[in-house]
Coordinates of C-alpha atoms in Angstrom, one line a residue:
M1 CA 126.3 106.8 44.2
L2 CA 124.5 109.4 42.1
K3 CA 125.8 113.0 42.5
H4 CA 123.0 115.6 42.2
R5 CA 124.7 118.2 40.0
G6 CA 123.4 121.7 40.7
F7 CA 122.0 120.8 44.1
P8 CA 123.3 123.2 46.8
G9 CA 126.1 121.6 48.9
R10 CA 125.1 123.5 52.0
L11 CA 122.9 126.2 53.4
P12 CA 124.6 129.5 52.4
G13 CA 126.7 131.1 55.1
T14 CA 126.5 128.1 57.4
D15 CA 128.1 124.7 57.9
Y16 CA 124.7 122.9 57.5
H17 CA 125.6 120.4 54.7
F18 CA 123.0 119.1 52.2
T19 CA 125.3 116.7 50.3
I20 CA 128.2 114.5 50.8
R21 CA 131.4 114.4 48.7
R22 CA 131.9 110.7 48.3
A23 CA 130.3 107.4 49.2
N24 CA 131.1 105.9 52.6
K25 CA 133.5 103.0 52.3
E26 CA 131.6 101.1 55.0
G27 CA 128.3 101.6 53.2
P28 CA 125.7 104.4 53.2
T29 CA 124.7 106.0 56.5
K30 CA 121.3 104.8 57.5
I31 CA 118.4 107.4 57.4
V32 CA 116.6 107.3 60.7
R33 CA 113.6 109.5 61.5
R34 CA 114.6 112.3 63.9
E35 CA 112.0 114.1 66.0
R36 CA 111.8 117.8 65.5
Y37 CA 110.9 119.3 68.9
K38 CA 109.4 122.7 69.3
D39 CA 112.5 124.0 71.2
R40 CA 114.9 123.4 68.3
A41 CA 117.3 126.3 67.6
P42 CA 116.2 128.7 64.9
A43 CA 119.3 127.9 62.9
D44 CA 118.3 124.2 62.8
R45 CA 114.8 125.1 61.7
R46 CA 116.2 127.3 59.0
A47 CA 118.5 124.5 57.8
D48 CA 115.4 122.2 57.5
A49 CA 113.5 124.8 55.6
G50 CA 116.5 125.5 53.4
F51 CA 117.0 121.8 52.6
M52 CA 113.3 121.5 51.8
A53 CA 113.5 124.5 49.5
A54 CA 116.5 122.9 47.7
L55 CA 114.7 119.6 47.3
W56 CA 111.6 121.4 46.0
N57 CA 113.6 123.6 43.6
H58 CA 115.7 120.7 42.3
F59 CA 113.1 117.9 42.2
G60 CA 109.6 119.3 42.6
E61 CA 107.0 116.5 42.9
E62 CA 109.1 114.0 40.9
P63 CA 110.7 111.0 42.7
F64 CA 114.4 111.3 43.2
E65 CA 117.3 109.0 44.1
R66 CA 118.9 109.6 47.5
G67 CA 122.4 109.6 45.9
N68 CA 124.7 112.1 47.6
L69 CA 122.1 113.8 49.7
D70 CA 123.2 114.0 53.4
A71 CA 121.6 111.2 55.5
G72 CA 121.6 113.4 58.6
R73 CA 119.7 116.2 56.8
L74 CA 117.2 113.7 55.3
S75 CA 116.6 112.2 58.7
W76 CA 115.0 115.4 59.9
L77 CA 112.4 115.1 57.1
I78 CA 112.0 111.4 56.4
G79 CA 108.6 109.9 57.1
R80 CA 106.9 113.3 57.1
E81 CA 107.8 115.7 54.3
V82 CA 110.0 113.2 52.5
V83 CA 108.7 109.7 52.0
A84 CA 109.8 106.6 50.1
A85 CA 108.8 106.6 46.5
A86 CA 109.4 102.8 46.1
E87 CA 108.8 99.9 48.5
P88 CA 110.4 98.3 50.3
F89 CA 112.2 101.3 51.9
D90 CA 115.9 100.7 52.4
P91 CA 117.2 103.4 54.7
A92 CA 120.8 102.4 53.9
S93 CA 120.8 102.6 50.2
Y94 CA 122.2 105.4 47.9
D95 CA 119.7 104.1 45.3
Q96 CA 116.5 104.5 47.4
L97 CA 113.9 106.5 45.6
L98 CA 112.3 109.3 47.6
K99 CA 109.7 112.0 47.0
I100 CA 108.3 115.1 48.6
D101 CA 104.9 114.7 50.3
V102 CA 103.7 118.1 49.0
K103 CA 100.8 118.6 51.4
R104 CA 102.8 117.8 54.5
A105 CA 105.8 119.9 53.2
Q106 CA 103.5 122.9 52.5
A107 CA 102.0 122.6 56.0
A108 CA 105.4 122.3 57.7
F109 CA 107.4 124.8 55.6
P110 CA 104.9 127.4 54.2
E111 CA 107.6 129.9 53.6
V112 CA 109.3 127.6 51.1
F113 CA 106.2 127.4 48.9
S114 CA 104.8 131.0 49.4
D115 CA 108.0 132.9 48.8
P116 CA 110.2 131.5 46.0
D117 CA 112.9 134.0 46.9
A118 CA 113.1 133.1 50.6
F119 CA 116.1 131.0 49.9
S120 CA 118.6 132.1 47.2
W121 CA 121.3 129.8 45.9
D122 CA 123.8 132.1 44.4
D123 CA 126.9 130.5 42.8
D124 CA 129.3 131.9 45.4
A125 CA 127.5 130.0 48.2
E126 CA 127.5 126.6 46.6
D127 CA 130.2 124.0 47.1
D128 CA 132.0 123.0 43.9
W129 CA 131.6 119.3 44.7
A130 CA 127.9 119.3 45.3

């Protein structure tokens, strides 16, 4: 499992994790598309936006390996703002290549793309194991 060095481990000041520490002994957790309903809590929506900002800042438009990115957090974006970069899509693989669908991401999270300082990743907020 590839560990994305320098990627934020969590949303600063919260317990919303973006990465996992180690590979699951029973195999990777499957990524499943989760519906984002309009009545989601503001904190949940901010975690989605923060994760998208981290993905954009770290990878941009380039394809990236799932690696140690949290399956639960990816599940909120998969099939919309984050799509498979290689077919066939294997939702239970740490090696799966993904990419950001920039147009859909900009429409869903305009604050991430319009204000680069909306999410700051200072060193004190990052987990050492990310």
